XYZ file of C-alpha atoms in Angstrom:
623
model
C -76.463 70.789 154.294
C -74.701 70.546 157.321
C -74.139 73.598 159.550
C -74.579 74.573 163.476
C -71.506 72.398 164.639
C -69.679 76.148 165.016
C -72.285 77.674 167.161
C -76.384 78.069 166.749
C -77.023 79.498 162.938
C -80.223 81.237 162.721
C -79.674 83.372 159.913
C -78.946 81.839 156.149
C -76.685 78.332 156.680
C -75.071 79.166 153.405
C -73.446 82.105 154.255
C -70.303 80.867 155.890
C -68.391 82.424 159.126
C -65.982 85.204 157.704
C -62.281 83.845 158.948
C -59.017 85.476 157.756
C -58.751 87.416 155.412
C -62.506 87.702 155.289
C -62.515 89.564 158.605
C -62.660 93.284 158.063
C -61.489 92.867 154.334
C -60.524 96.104 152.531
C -62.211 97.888 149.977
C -58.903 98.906 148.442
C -57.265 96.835 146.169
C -53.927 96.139 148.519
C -50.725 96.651 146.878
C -49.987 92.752 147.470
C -52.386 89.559 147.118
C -51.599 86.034 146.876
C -53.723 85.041 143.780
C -54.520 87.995 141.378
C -57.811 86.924 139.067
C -57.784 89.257 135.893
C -61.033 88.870 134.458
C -64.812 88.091 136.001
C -65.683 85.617 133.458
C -66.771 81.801 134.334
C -63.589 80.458 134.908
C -62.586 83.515 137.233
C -65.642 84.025 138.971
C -65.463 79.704 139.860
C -61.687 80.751 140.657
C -63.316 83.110 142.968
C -65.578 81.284 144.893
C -63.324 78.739 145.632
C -60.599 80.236 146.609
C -63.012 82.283 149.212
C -62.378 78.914 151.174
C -58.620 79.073 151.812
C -59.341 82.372 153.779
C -56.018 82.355 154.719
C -55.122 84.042 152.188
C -55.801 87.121 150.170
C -57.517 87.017 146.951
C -58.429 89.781 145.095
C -60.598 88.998 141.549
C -60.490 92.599 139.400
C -62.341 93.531 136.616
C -61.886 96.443 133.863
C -66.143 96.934 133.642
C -68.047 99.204 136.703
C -70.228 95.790 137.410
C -71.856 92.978 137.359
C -72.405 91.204 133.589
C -75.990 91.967 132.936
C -76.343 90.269 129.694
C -74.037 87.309 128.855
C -73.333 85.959 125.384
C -72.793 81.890 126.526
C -76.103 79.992 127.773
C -75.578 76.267 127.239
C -74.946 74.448 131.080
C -73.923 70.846 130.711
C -74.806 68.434 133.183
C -71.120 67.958 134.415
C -71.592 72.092 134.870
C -74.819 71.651 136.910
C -72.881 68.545 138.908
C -70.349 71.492 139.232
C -72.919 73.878 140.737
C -74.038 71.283 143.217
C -70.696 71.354 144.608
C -70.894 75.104 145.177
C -74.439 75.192 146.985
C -76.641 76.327 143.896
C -77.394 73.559 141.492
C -81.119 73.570 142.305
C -82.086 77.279 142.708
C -80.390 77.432 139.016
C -81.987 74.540 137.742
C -85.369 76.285 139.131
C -84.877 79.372 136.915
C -83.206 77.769 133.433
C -84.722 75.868 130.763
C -84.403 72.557 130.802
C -83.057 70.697 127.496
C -85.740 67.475 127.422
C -85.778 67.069 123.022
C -83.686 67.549 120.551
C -85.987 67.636 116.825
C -84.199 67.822 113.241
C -85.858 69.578 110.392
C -84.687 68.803 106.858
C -85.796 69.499 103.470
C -89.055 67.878 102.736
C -89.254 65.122 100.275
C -91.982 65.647 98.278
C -91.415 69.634 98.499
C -87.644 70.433 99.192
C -88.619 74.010 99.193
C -90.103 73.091 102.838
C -88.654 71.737 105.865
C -90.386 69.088 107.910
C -89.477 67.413 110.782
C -87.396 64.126 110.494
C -86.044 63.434 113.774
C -87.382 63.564 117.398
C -84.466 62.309 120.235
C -84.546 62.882 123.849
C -81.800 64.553 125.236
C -78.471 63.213 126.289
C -78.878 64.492 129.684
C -81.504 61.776 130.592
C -79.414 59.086 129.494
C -76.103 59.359 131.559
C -76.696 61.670 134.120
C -78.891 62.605 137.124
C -78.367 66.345 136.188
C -80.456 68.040 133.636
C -79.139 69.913 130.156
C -79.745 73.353 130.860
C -80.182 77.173 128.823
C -79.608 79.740 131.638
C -78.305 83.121 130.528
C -74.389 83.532 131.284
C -75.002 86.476 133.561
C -77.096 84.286 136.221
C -74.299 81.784 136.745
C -71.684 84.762 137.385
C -74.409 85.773 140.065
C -74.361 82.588 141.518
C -70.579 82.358 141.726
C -70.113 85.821 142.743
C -72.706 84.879 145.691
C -70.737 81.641 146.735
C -67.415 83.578 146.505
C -69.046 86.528 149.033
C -70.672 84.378 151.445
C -67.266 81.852 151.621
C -65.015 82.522 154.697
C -62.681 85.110 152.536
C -65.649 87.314 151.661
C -64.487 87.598 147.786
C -66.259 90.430 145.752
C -64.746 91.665 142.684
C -62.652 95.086 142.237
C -64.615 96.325 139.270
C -63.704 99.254 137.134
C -59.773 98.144 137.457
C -58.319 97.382 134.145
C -55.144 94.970 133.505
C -52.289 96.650 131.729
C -49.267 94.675 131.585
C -47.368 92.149 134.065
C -43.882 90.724 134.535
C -42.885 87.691 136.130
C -39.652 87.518 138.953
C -38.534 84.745 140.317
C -40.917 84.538 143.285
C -43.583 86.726 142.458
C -45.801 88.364 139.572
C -45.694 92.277 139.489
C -49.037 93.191 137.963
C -49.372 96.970 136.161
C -53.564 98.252 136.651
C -55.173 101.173 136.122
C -58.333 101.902 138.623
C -59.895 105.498 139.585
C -56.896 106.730 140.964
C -54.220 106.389 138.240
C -51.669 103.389 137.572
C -50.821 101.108 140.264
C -48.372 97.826 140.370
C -49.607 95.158 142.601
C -47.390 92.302 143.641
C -49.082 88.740 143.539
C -47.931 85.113 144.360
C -49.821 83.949 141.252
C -51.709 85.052 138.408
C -54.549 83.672 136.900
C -55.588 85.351 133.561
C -59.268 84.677 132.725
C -60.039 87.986 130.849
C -61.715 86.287 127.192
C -60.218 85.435 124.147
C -58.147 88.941 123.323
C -56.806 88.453 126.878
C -53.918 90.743 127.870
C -52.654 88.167 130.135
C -51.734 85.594 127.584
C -49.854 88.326 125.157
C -48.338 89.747 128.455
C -47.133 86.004 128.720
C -45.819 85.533 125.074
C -48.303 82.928 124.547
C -50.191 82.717 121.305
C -53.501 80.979 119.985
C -52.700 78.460 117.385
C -55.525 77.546 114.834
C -57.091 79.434 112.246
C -60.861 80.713 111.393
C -63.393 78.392 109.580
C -64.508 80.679 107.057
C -68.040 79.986 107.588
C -70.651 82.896 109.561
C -73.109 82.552 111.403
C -75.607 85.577 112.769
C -76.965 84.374 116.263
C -80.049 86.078 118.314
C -81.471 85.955 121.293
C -85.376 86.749 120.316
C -89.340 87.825 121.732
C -91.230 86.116 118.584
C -94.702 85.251 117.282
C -94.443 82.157 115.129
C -96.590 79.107 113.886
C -93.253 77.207 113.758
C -94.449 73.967 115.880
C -90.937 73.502 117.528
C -90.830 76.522 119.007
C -89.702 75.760 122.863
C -87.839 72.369 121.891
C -83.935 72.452 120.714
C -83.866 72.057 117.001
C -81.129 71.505 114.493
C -83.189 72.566 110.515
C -81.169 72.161 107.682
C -82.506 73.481 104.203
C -82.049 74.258 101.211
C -81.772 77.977 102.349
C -79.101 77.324 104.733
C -79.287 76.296 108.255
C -80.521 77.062 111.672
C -79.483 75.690 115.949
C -82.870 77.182 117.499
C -82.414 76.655 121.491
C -85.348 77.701 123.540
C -83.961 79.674 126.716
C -85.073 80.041 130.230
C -88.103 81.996 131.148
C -90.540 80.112 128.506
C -90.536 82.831 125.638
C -86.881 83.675 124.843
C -85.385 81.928 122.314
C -82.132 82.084 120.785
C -81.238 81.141 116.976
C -77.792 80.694 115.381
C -78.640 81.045 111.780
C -76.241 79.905 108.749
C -74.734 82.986 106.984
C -72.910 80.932 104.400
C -69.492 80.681 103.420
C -66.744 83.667 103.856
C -64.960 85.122 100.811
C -60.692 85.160 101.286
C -60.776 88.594 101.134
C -63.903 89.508 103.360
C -62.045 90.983 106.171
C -64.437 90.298 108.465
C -67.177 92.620 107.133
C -69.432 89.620 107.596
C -69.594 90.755 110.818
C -71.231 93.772 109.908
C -74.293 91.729 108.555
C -77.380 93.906 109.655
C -79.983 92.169 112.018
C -82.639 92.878 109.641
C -80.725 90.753 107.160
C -80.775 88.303 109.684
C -83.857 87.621 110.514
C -84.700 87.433 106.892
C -82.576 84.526 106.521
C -83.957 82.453 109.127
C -87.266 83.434 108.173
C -86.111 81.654 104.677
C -84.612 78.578 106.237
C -87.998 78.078 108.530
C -90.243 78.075 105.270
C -93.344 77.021 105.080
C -93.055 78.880 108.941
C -91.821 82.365 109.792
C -90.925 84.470 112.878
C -92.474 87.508 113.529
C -89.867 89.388 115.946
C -90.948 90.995 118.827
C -87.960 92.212 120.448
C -84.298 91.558 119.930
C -82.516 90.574 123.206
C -79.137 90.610 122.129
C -77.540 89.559 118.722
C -74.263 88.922 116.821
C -72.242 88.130 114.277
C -69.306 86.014 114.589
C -66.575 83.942 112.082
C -65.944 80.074 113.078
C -62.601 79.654 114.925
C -60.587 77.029 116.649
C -57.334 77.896 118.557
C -55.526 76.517 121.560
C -53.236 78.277 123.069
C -49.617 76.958 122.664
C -49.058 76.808 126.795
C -51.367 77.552 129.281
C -48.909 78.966 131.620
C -45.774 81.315 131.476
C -43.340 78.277 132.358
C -43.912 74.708 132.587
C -41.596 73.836 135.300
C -42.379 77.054 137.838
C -45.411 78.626 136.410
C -46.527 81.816 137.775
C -49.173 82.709 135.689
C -52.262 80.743 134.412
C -54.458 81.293 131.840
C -58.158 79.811 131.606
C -61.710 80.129 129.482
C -61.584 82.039 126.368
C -58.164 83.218 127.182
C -56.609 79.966 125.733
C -59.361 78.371 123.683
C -61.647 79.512 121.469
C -64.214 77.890 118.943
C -67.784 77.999 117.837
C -70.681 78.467 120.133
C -72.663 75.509 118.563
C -71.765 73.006 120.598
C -72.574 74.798 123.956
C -68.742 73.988 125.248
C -67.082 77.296 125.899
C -68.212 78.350 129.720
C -68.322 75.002 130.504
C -65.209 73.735 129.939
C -63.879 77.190 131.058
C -65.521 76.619 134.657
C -63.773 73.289 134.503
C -60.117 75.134 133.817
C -61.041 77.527 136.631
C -62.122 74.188 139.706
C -58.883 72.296 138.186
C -56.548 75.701 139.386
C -58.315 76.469 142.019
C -57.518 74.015 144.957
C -53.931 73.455 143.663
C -53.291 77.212 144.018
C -54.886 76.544 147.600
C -53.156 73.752 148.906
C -49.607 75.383 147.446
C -50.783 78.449 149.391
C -51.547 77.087 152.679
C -48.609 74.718 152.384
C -50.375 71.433 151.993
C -48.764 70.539 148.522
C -45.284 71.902 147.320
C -45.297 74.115 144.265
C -45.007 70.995 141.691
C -48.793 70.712 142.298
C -49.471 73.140 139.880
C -47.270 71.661 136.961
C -50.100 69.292 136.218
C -52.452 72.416 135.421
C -51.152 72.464 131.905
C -50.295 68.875 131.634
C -54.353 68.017 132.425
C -56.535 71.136 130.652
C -54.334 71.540 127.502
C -55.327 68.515 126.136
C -58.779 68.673 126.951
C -59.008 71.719 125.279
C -57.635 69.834 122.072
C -60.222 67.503 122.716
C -62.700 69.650 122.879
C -61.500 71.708 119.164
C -61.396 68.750 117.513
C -65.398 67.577 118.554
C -66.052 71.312 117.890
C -64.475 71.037 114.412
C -66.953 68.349 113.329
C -69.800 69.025 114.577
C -69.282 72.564 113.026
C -68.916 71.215 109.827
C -72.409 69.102 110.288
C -74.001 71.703 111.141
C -72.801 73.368 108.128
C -73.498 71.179 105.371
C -75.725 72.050 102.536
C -78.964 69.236 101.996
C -76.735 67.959 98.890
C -73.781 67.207 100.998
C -75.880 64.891 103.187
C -76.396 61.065 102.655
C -77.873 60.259 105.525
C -81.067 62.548 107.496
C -80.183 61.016 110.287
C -76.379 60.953 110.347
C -76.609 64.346 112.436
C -78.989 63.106 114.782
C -76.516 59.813 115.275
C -73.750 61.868 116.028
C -75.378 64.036 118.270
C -76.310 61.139 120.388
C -73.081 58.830 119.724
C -70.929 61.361 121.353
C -72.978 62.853 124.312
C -70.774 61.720 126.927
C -68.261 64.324 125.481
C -70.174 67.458 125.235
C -72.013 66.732 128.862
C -68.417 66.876 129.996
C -67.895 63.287 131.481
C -65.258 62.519 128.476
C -62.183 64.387 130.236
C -59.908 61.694 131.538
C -56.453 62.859 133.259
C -52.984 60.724 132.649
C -51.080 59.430 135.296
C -48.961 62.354 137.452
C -49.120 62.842 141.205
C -52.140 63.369 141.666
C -53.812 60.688 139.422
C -52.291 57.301 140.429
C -50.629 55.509 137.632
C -50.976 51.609 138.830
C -54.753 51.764 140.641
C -56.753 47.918 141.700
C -58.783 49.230 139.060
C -60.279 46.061 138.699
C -61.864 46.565 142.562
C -64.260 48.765 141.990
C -64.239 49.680 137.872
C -67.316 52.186 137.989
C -64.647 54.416 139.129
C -62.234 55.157 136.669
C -58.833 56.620 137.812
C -58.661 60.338 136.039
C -62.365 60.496 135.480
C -64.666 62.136 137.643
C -66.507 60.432 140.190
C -70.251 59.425 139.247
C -72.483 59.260 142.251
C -74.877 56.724 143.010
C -77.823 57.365 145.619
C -77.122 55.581 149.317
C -78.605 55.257 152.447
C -77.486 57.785 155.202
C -77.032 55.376 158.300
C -77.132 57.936 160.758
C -81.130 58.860 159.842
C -81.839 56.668 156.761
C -82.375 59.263 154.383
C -81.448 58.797 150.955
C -78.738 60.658 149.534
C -76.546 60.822 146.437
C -73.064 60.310 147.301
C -71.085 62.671 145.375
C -73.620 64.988 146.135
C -72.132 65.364 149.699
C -69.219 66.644 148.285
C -68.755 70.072 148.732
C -66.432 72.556 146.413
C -64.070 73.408 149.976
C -60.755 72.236 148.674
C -60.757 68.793 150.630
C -59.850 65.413 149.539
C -62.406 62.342 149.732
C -61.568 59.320 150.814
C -64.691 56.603 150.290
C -64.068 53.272 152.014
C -66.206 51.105 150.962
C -66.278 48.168 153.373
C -65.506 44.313 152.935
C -69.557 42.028 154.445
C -67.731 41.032 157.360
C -65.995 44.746 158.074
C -63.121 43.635 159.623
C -60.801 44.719 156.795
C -62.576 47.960 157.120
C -61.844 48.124 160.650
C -57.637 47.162 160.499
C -58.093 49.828 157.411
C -59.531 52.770 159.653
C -56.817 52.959 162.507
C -54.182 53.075 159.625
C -55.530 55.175 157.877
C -56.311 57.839 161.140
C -52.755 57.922 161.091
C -52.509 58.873 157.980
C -54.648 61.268 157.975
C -53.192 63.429 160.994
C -49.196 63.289 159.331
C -51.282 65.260 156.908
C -53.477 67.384 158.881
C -52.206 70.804 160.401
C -51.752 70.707 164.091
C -54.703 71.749 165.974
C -57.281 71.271 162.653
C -60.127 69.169 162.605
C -59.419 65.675 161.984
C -61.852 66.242 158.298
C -59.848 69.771 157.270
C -57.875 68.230 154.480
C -59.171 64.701 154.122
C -63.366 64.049 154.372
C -63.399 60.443 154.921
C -66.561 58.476 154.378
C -67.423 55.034 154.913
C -69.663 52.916 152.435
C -71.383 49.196 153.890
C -73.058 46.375 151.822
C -75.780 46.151 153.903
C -78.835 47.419 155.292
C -78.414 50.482 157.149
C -80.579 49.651 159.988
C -77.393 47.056 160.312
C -74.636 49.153 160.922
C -73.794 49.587 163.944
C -69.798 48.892 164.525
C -68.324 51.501 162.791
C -64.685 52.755 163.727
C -64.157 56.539 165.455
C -62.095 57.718 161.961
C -65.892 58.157 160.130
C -67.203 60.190 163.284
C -64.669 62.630 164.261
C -65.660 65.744 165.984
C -66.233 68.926 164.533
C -65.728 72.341 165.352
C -64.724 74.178 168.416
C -67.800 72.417 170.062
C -66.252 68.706 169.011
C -69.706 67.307 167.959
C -69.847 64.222 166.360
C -70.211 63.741 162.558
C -72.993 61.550 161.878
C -73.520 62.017 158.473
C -70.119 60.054 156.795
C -71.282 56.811 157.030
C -73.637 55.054 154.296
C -75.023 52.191 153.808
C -75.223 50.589 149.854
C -78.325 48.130 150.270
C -81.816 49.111 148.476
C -84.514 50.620 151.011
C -87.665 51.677 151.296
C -86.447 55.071 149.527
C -84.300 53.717 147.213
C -83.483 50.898 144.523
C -79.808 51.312 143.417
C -77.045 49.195 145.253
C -73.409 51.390 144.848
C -71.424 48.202 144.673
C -72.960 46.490 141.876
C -73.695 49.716 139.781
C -70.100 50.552 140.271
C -68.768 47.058 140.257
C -67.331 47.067 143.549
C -65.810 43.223 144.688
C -67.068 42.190 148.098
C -63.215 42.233 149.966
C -64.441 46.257 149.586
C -62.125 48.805 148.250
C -60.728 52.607 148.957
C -61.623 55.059 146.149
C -59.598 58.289 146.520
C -60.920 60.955 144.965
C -59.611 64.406 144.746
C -60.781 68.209 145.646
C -62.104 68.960 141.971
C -64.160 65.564 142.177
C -61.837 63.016 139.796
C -60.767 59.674 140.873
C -57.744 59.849 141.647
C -56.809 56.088 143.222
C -58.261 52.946 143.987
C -56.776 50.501 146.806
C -57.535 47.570 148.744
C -58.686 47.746 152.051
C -55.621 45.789 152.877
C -52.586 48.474 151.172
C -52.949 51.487 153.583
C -49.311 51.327 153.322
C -50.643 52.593 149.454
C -52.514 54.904 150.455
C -49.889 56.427 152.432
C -47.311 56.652 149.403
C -49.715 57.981 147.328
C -50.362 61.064 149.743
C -46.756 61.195 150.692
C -46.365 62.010 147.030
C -49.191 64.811 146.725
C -48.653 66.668 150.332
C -46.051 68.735 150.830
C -45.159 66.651 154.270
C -45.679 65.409 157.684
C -48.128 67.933 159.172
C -47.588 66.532 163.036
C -45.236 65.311 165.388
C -42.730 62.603 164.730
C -44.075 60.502 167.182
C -47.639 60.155 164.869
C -45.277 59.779 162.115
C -43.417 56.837 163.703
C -46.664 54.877 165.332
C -48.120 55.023 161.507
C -44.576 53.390 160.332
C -45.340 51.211 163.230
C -49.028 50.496 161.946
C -48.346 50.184 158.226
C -44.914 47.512 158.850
């Protein structure tokens, strides 16, 4: 964590310096903002806290209950979610408090006693295998606290309007006029943009005309989140039990007695009409008790509970118009399915960090309005994606001990397709912003349009070991990782074209970082580096201290054993790995194409930021 290069901090570091709108922000709601939230739900509380770091502008998140969530339904945190936290400042505290995913165990009927279950499977997690960050169960309500801390301590001091409820919108030509209700009757507030992250009966997607398309599974399930005495031996490991009797997803949660239990309510008659969902918790709990036989439950206390249908829906369009939208829509607000495969809040934070820096950079003026045309173009089909893996493993889950071949087919599956539900799977297309002709072949452990995996390094300036993408902070800025050629000259003709290119793109009187964090990455030792060009040091702040802490070095050390150019397969004439504000790759270039480099951004930034005379020396440099 960096901080003091604004002034001596002695309080807490990760409480930022108000600026803008942050200073002296009101407590009303004002009668214009530039980006309206509706809804204090994952995506818009992530929406929230980063947008509290384009404090030029206002913000305003609202929220039709009087507070904070204190009980959330979702608990599941992928690792791509927790890589996701780490960006905002909190991975570790929440990682402290949640319960960690380790096992997954399957229980089937027994063989020589169907009328039991026994165990038939023990795997290890997926998180272990393809990840440094942990599987997690951590109660919904914790990660809104952590998001709603992030957005308060950012520059624009964010805190959500609560007890204002969303009652209708229309969109003009330049603007959204927004109808709420809050303690003081009806108001319209006027808003650049809309983003409508109010749940799966959100008013902001029928306000829109848009509709969910899909249809219910007919299949129930009762889920609980339970205090128990049990001799079940599984207890505080993840379990998938299949029997005769139906089925059971048991998921030990944080705190190390909570548990919650999705338990198989069978098949849904045509003409139900959803009285399923009237299923008595009593009737519940006798069920699972008949799935677990030879073990029972003994409940305690009941936490929370439900009863819910299987759906899948996307939403036809995930904004108003594809060409100018206005209005957004994210989370449950324009996809919906079953809980099972712990998806829904964290693919719905990953809506709300894709929106959140292209609102910013539209805002502020660094990238034209097209920017946010890719917002539908890049989550609607991951949302597909993610309806169609939700669809099947649904229908695993389901199946009766008959229907199944194979006692280990589940178990396969769950572990064939990890890198999907840990969230690495999502892969943008070629637009703008995702290059559509990258040197791939220069460094291919980054793949263009999926995120960028870290690998530890060596931080030259002290020698500590450090992850690299975990230096990456959630502030709205594009990295630019230059990993250098043995002999470093290329790196060095590289850096003075590139300086160029960074200030046509900086605003006049910013730091030379504001928009673009530049980082250097050496094959060697880092006791060796020594020559390393003024563009990976700029100064900081209205002190202008010196950055130290942007240049790596790749070579094992006493601290660590990886090398970042052969686990990424990086060639030795180096390469430039662009990578953008929401952490995907977004280009990779030769050290020798700076002229690429500078097309690519000329095509993503709305235009040259400073005079014409650093516009024509960077002609001069790039010819």
């Amino acid at each position: 964590m960096q901080f003091h290069h604004h002034g001596y901090v002695s309080g807490d570091p990760r409480v930022q310096n108000a600026a803008g709108t942050g200073l002296d922000r009101p407590e009303r709601l004002p009668d214009e903002v530039d980006v309206l939230i509706v809804g204090s739900g994952p995506a818009g509380m992530l929406l929230a806290a980063q947008m509290s770091q384009f404090p030029r502008l206002t913000t305003r998140l609202i929220e039709k209950r009087e507070g904070r969530l204190p009980l959330g339904q979702a608990d599941g945190i992928q690792p791509r979610s927790v890589e996701t936290f780490q960006a905002f400042g909190f991975a570790d505290r929440i990682t402290a408090e949640a319960y960690n995913i380790g096992w997954m165990n399957f229980w089937a009927p027994d063989p020589e006693d169907p009328a039991k279950i026994a165990r038939t499977t023990r795997t290890e997690d997926y998180g272990f295998k393809i990840s440094e960050f942990p599987h997690l169960i951590v109660n919904q309500a914790r990660v809104l606290d952590y998001f709603a801390e992030a957005a308060a301590d950012g520059p624009a001091r964010i805190r959500p309007d609560y007890g204002v409820e969303f009652l209708g919108l229309e969109v003009r030509d330049d603007h959204v006029e927004v109808r709420v209700r809050t303690d003081e009757g009806e108001r319209t507030i006027r808003a650049k943009y809309v983003a409508g992250c109010d749940g799966a009966r959100s008013g902001v997607r029928q306000a829109i005309g848009r509709t969910h398309v899909g249809a219910a599974a007919r299949h129930a399930w009762g889920v609980m989140d339970v205090l128990v005495e049990t001799d079940f031996p599984d207890w505080r490991i993840k379990c998938a039990i299949n029997a005769a009797a139906g089925n059971i997803l048991h998921i030990p949660r944080e705190g190390g007695y909570l548990s919650r239990m999705y338990i198989d309510l069978g098949e849904v008659a045509a003409d139900d009409d959803h009285r399923v969902r009237q299923t008595p918790i009593d009737e519940v709990i006798r069920r699972a008790n008949e799935i677990l036989h030879p073990y029972s439950i003994d409940v305690k206390q009941v936490a929370w509970h439900s009863v819910y249908e299987v759906g899948h829906r996307v939403t036809d369009q995930f904004v108003d118009d594809l060409d100018s939208p206005r209005v957004f829509l994210t989370g449950d607000a324009c996809h919906t399915h079953s809980a099972k495969a712990g998806q829904g809040m964290n693919v719905s934070m990953q809506d709300g960090f894709n929106l959140g820096w292209k609102l910013g950079h539209v805002l502020t003026g660094l990238a034209s309005a097209d920017l946010l045309r890719t917002y539908d173009d890049e989550r609607r089909p991951v949302a597909q994606q993610l309806i169609d893996f939700d669809r099947e493993w649904s229908s695993l889950m389901a199946r009766k001990p008959g229907e199944i071949t194979d006692p280990a087919e589940l178990s396969t599956y769950y572990l064939a397709t990890a890198e999907f539900p840990s969230g690495f799977m999502t892969h943008y297309g070629p637009s703008a912003i995702t290059a559509d002709a990258p040197a791939q072949e220069l460094a291919s452990g980054f793949p263009v349009g999926k995120r960028f995996k870290s690998v530890e390094v060596v931080r030259v300036c002290d020698g500590n070991p450090v992850h690299l993408g975990h230096h990456a902070k959630a502030d709205g800025r594009w990295r630019v990782y230059a990993f250098a050629d043995a002999e470093g000259s290329a790196l060095r003709e590289w850096a003075t074209a590139a300086r160029d290119i960074v200030e046509r793109f900086t605003p006049e009187g910013a730091d030379l970082d504001a928009v673009f964090d530049v980082k250097a990455v050496f094959p060697g030792r880092w006791e060796d580096v020594v020559d390393v060009p003024d563009l990976f040091r700029p100064r900081s702040g209205p002190l202008g201290l010196t950055d130290g802490e942007k240049v790596f070095a790749a070579a094992p050390s006493a601290w660590t054993s990886a090398d970042i150019f052969a686990e990424r397969e990086i060639v030795a004439e180096g390469a430039v790995v662009v990578v953008r504000p929401d952490q995907y790759v977004a280009h990779v270039l030769p050290l020798t194409d700076p002229a690429g480099l500078e097309r690519f951004f000329a095509g993503v930034m709305a235009g040259p930021r400073r005079d014409d005379a650093v516009h024509r020396r960077l002609a001069q440099t790039l010819r």
